[in-house]
Each structure stands twice: as C-alpha cells, then as structure tokens.
Amino acid sequence: MFIAMNRFRVANGSEAAFEQVWLSRDSHLEKVPGFIEFHLLKGPEAEDHTLYASHTIWANHAAFEAWTKSEAFRAAHRDAGNNKPLYLGHPQFEGFEVRQTVGRGGK
C-alpha cells in the first residue's frame, strides 16, 4: 500500500470555506484503479492557521503515480488555484510506502 498526504495550513476564519471546497468537489477517485480510501483530516489550531491534511490510500505507489498523470486528476484539480486565498503557502506533500498494517484481529 501507499499513503499520499497533502498538508494545508488554512488561514484562521477560512476553515468552513476550505471544508466546503472539499465536501462539494467531485474527486473522481472512485474511478481510478488502485484507489482504496480518502480522508480529509482536521488537525490542531495554531496562532494563524488550522492544520488540515488530505489522506489517500492506494494499492501501491504505481497506482498513485498513475492517478497523478490521469485525466481524472486534472479534472479533480481543475479549480484548485481558485482556493489559494484560503491557505497559507503551498500544500506540503508527503508520500509513504506501508511497511506494516495491524488490523483489529492483530493481523
């Protein structure tokens, strides 16, 4: 598995608008081979921002890479530039290869 995350520092007072952008968008993810799951995470508040992260789980790194080069990716990110006033700086990408998974049954 591969986990891809983008961290966003959302400007104070812009949290509701930022969440609405994510909740109302068509991500096109459900059509992408290798996609498993998506989460929008809200983290701690700082003096000038609230930390958010988009978190996707993929079957493997190759599936994630294929998504980033797909028409579905371009469609999902078509209006992303319109939302820059909502956050401070650029999103910070982090990608992780899963080395261990422990489920409810200990496996």
mmCIF file of C-alpha atoms in Angstrom:
data_model
loop_
_atom_site.group_PDB
_atom_site.id
_atom_site.type_symbol
_atom_site.label_atom_id
_atom_site.label_comp_id
_atom_site.label_asym_id
_atom_site.label_seq_id
_atom_site.Cartn_x
_atom_site.Cartn_y
_atom_site.Cartn_z
ATOM 1 C CA MET A 1 0.000 0.000 0.000
ATOM 2 C CA PHE A 2 0.937 3.641 -0.475
ATOM 3 C CA ILE A 3 -0.387 6.603 1.532
ATOM 4 C CA ALA A 4 -0.325 10.070 -0.014
ATOM 5 C CA MET A 5 -0.921 13.155 2.111
ATOM 6 C CA ASN A 6 -1.063 16.873 1.438
ATOM 7 C CA ARG A 7 -0.877 19.163 4.448
ATOM 8 C CA PHE A 8 -2.615 22.542 4.286
ATOM 9 C CA ARG A 9 -2.230 25.465 6.676
ATOM 10 C CA VAL A 10 -5.701 27.003 6.430
ATOM 11 C CA ALA A 11 -5.906 30.659 7.406
ATOM 12 C CA ASN A 12 -7.901 31.406 10.557
ATOM 13 C CA GLY A 13 -11.503 32.100 9.650
ATOM 14 C CA SER A 14 -11.288 30.135 6.375
ATOM 15 C CA GLU A 15 -11.874 26.662 7.808
ATOM 16 C CA ALA A 16 -15.566 26.380 6.840
ATOM 17 C CA ALA A 17 -14.896 27.570 3.273
ATOM 18 C CA PHE A 18 -11.933 25.184 2.939
ATOM 19 C CA GLU A 19 -14.005 22.233 4.147
ATOM 20 C CA GLN A 20 -16.854 23.164 1.795
ATOM 21 C CA VAL A 21 -14.471 23.091 -1.174
ATOM 22 C CA TRP A 22 -13.525 19.507 -0.313
ATOM 23 C CA LEU A 23 -17.016 18.340 0.617
ATOM 24 C CA SER A 24 -18.594 19.673 -2.576
ATOM 25 C CA ARG A 25 -15.943 18.683 -5.135
ATOM 26 C CA ASP A 26 -16.041 15.682 -7.429
ATOM 27 C CA SER A 27 -12.721 13.990 -6.701
ATOM 28 C CA HIS A 28 -13.108 11.350 -9.461
ATOM 29 C CA LEU A 29 -11.166 8.985 -7.173
ATOM 30 C CA GLU A 30 -13.738 6.205 -7.246
ATOM 31 C CA LYS A 31 -12.975 5.717 -10.964
ATOM 32 C CA VAL A 32 -9.222 5.334 -10.508
ATOM 33 C CA PRO A 33 -7.658 1.841 -10.461
ATOM 34 C CA GLY A 34 -5.784 1.191 -7.234
ATOM 35 C CA PHE A 35 -7.607 3.829 -5.170
ATOM 36 C CA ILE A 36 -8.713 2.494 -1.770
ATOM 37 C CA GLU A 37 -9.784 5.325 0.524
ATOM 38 C CA PHE A 38 -9.773 9.109 1.102
ATOM 39 C CA HIS A 39 -9.923 11.144 4.310
ATOM 40 C CA LEU A 40 -9.954 14.889 4.921
ATOM 41 C CA LEU A 41 -8.352 15.447 8.304
ATOM 42 C CA LYS A 42 -8.619 18.484 10.554
ATOM 43 C CA GLY A 43 -5.735 18.949 12.935
ATOM 44 C CA PRO A 44 -4.607 21.383 15.588
ATOM 45 C CA GLU A 45 -5.083 25.121 15.522
ATOM 46 C CA ALA A 46 -2.090 27.453 15.613
ATOM 47 C CA GLU A 47 -1.918 31.200 16.035
ATOM 48 C CA ASP A 48 -2.586 31.989 12.356
ATOM 49 C CA HIS A 49 -3.933 28.745 10.861
ATOM 50 C CA THR A 50 -5.576 25.354 11.327
ATOM 51 C CA LEU A 51 -3.740 22.311 10.003
ATOM 52 C CA TYR A 52 -5.615 20.058 7.557
ATOM 53 C CA ALA A 53 -4.447 17.032 5.591
ATOM 54 C CA SER A 54 -5.856 15.155 2.632
ATOM 55 C CA HIS A 55 -5.052 11.462 3.087
ATOM 56 C CA THR A 56 -5.449 8.872 0.337
ATOM 57 C CA ILE A 57 -4.674 5.179 0.480
ATOM 58 C CA TRP A 58 -3.619 3.393 -2.713
ATOM 59 C CA ALA A 59 -2.959 -0.231 -3.590
ATOM 60 C CA ASN A 60 0.650 0.721 -4.383
ATOM 61 C CA HIS A 61 2.888 3.626 -5.381
ATOM 62 C CA ALA A 62 2.397 2.899 -9.084
ATOM 63 C CA ALA A 63 -1.382 3.350 -8.745
ATOM 64 C CA PHE A 64 -0.843 6.721 -7.066
ATOM 65 C CA GLU A 65 1.603 7.818 -9.779
ATOM 66 C CA ALA A 66 -0.854 6.788 -12.488
ATOM 67 C CA TRP A 67 -3.548 8.893 -10.774
ATOM 68 C CA THR A 68 -1.309 11.979 -10.821
ATOM 69 C CA LYS A 69 -0.922 11.617 -14.595
ATOM 70 C CA SER A 70 -4.579 10.865 -15.329
ATOM 71 C CA GLU A 71 -7.411 12.898 -16.781
ATOM 72 C CA ALA A 72 -9.314 12.236 -13.532
ATOM 73 C CA PHE A 73 -6.518 14.007 -11.592
ATOM 74 C CA ARG A 74 -6.648 17.017 -13.901
ATOM 75 C CA ALA A 75 -10.435 17.187 -13.571
ATOM 76 C CA ALA A 76 -10.316 16.914 -9.769
ATOM 77 C CA HIS A 77 -7.726 19.704 -9.512
ATOM 78 C CA ARG A 78 -9.071 21.951 -12.266
ATOM 79 C CA ASP A 79 -10.162 24.751 -9.893
ATOM 80 C CA ALA A 80 -7.549 24.260 -7.169
ATOM 81 C CA GLY A 81 -5.870 27.592 -7.907
ATOM 82 C CA ASN A 82 -9.070 29.448 -7.048
ATOM 83 C CA ASN A 83 -8.781 28.304 -3.420
ATOM 84 C CA LYS A 84 -5.264 29.549 -2.644
ATOM 85 C CA PRO A 85 -6.510 32.517 -0.578
ATOM 86 C CA LEU A 86 -7.885 30.000 1.940
ATOM 87 C CA TYR A 87 -4.486 28.657 2.999
ATOM 88 C CA LEU A 88 -1.024 29.874 3.847
ATOM 89 C CA GLY A 89 1.738 28.826 1.451
ATOM 90 C CA HIS A 90 1.675 25.751 -0.734
ATOM 91 C CA PRO A 91 0.333 22.357 0.336
ATOM 92 C CA GLN A 92 3.097 20.084 1.599
ATOM 93 C CA PHE A 93 3.088 16.613 0.003
ATOM 94 C CA GLU A 94 4.174 13.529 1.935
ATOM 95 C CA GLY A 95 4.148 10.004 0.491
ATOM 96 C CA PHE A 96 4.625 6.781 2.447
ATOM 97 C CA GLU A 97 5.133 3.146 1.496
ATOM 98 C CA VAL A 98 3.279 0.994 4.031
ATOM 99 C CA ARG A 99 5.599 -1.448 5.772
ATOM 100 C CA GLN A 100 3.242 -2.834 8.413
ATOM 101 C CA THR A 101 -0.512 -2.919 8.899
ATOM 102 C CA VAL A 102 -2.175 -4.169 12.063
ATOM 103 C CA GLY A 103 -5.894 -4.798 11.902
ATOM 104 C CA ARG A 104 -8.481 -5.376 14.570
ATOM 105 C CA GLY A 105 -7.657 -9.077 14.710
ATOM 106 C CA GLY A 106 -3.921 -8.330 15.147
ATOM 107 C CA LYS A 107 -3.107 -9.173 11.524
#
